[in-house]
GROMACS .gro file of C-alpha atoms in nm:
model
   78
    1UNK     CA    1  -8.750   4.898   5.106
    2UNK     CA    2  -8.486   4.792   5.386
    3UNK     CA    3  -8.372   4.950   5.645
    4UNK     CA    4  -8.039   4.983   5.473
    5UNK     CA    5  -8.176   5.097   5.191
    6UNK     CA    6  -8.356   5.387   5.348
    7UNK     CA    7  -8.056   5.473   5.597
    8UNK     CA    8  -7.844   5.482   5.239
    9UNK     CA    9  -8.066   5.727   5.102
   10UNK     CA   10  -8.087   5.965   5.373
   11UNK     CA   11  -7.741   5.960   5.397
   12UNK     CA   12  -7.719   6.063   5.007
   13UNK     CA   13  -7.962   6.320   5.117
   14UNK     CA   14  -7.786   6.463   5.372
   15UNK     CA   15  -7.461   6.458   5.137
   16UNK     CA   16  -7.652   6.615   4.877
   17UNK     CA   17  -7.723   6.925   5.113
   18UNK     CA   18  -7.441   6.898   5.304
   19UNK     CA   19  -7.186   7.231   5.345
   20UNK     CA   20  -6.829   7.178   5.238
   21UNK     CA   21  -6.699   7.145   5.591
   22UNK     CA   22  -6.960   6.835   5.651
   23UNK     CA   23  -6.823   6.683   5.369
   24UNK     CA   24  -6.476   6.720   5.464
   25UNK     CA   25  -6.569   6.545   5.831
   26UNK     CA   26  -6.776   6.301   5.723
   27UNK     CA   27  -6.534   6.210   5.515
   28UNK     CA   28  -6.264   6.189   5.764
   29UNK     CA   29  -6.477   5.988   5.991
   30UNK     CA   30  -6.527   5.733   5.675
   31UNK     CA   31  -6.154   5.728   5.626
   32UNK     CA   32  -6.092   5.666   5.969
   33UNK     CA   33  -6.332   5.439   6.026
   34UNK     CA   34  -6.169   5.197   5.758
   35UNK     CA   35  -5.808   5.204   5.885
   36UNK     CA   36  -5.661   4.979   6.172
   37UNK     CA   37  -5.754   5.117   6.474
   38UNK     CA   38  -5.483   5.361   6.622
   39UNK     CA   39  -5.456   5.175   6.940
   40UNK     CA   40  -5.255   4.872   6.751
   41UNK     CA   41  -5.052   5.182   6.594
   42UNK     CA   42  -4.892   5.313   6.904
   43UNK     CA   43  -4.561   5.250   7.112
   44UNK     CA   44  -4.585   5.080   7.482
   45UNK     CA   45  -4.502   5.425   7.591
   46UNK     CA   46  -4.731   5.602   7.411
   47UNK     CA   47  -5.040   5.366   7.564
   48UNK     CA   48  -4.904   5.371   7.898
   49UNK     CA   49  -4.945   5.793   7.892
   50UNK     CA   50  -5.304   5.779   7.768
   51UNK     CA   51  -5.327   5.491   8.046
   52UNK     CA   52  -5.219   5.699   8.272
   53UNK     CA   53  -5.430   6.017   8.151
   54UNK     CA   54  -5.741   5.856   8.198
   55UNK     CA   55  -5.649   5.740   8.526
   56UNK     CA   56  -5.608   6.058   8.633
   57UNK     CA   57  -5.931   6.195   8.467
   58UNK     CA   58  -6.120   5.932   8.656
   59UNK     CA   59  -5.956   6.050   8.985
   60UNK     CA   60  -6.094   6.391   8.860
   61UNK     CA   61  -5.731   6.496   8.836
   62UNK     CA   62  -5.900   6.656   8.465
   63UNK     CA   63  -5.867   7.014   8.358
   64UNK     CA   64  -6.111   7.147   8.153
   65UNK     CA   65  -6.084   7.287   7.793
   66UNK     CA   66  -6.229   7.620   7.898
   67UNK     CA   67  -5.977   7.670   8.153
   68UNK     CA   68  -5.700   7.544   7.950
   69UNK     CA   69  -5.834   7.813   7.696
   70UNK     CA   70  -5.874   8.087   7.962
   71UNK     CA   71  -5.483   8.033   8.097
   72UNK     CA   72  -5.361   7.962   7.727
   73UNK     CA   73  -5.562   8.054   7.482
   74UNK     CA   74  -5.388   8.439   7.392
   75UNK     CA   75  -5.101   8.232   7.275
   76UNK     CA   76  -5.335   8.093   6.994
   77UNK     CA   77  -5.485   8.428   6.916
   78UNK     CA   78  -5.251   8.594   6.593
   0.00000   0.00000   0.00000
């Protein structure tokens, strides 16, 4: 057996056990995976921000998602 084939059927394995919200991301990873990549999909603007964000993270100019959470994250609570 290749090494496709066995990668195929432990993937049908895993989908066989898998819960319903594993299913749902896999399947929005396989979705996503197929489509143009979203890089081609954006304005000049738009990739000049992210540009600029990850300049900033690599000046660790970054603030993490726990902090965010502990400033913000009442306003998410209902």
């Amino acid at each position: 057996m290749s090494d496709v084939s066995v990668l195929r059927n432990q993937v049908k394995e895993f989908i066989n056990t898998a819960s319903e919200k594993e299913l749902e991301m896999m399947y929005l990873f396989l979705d996503a995976s197929k489509n143009n990549d979203w890089w081609n999909e954006i304005t000049d603007e738009q990739k000049k921000s992210v540009k600029k964000g990850l300049a900033q993270l690599d000046r660790g100019e970054g603030i993490s998602h726990n902090d965010v959470m502990k400033k913000y994250g009442k306003w998410l609570k209902k």
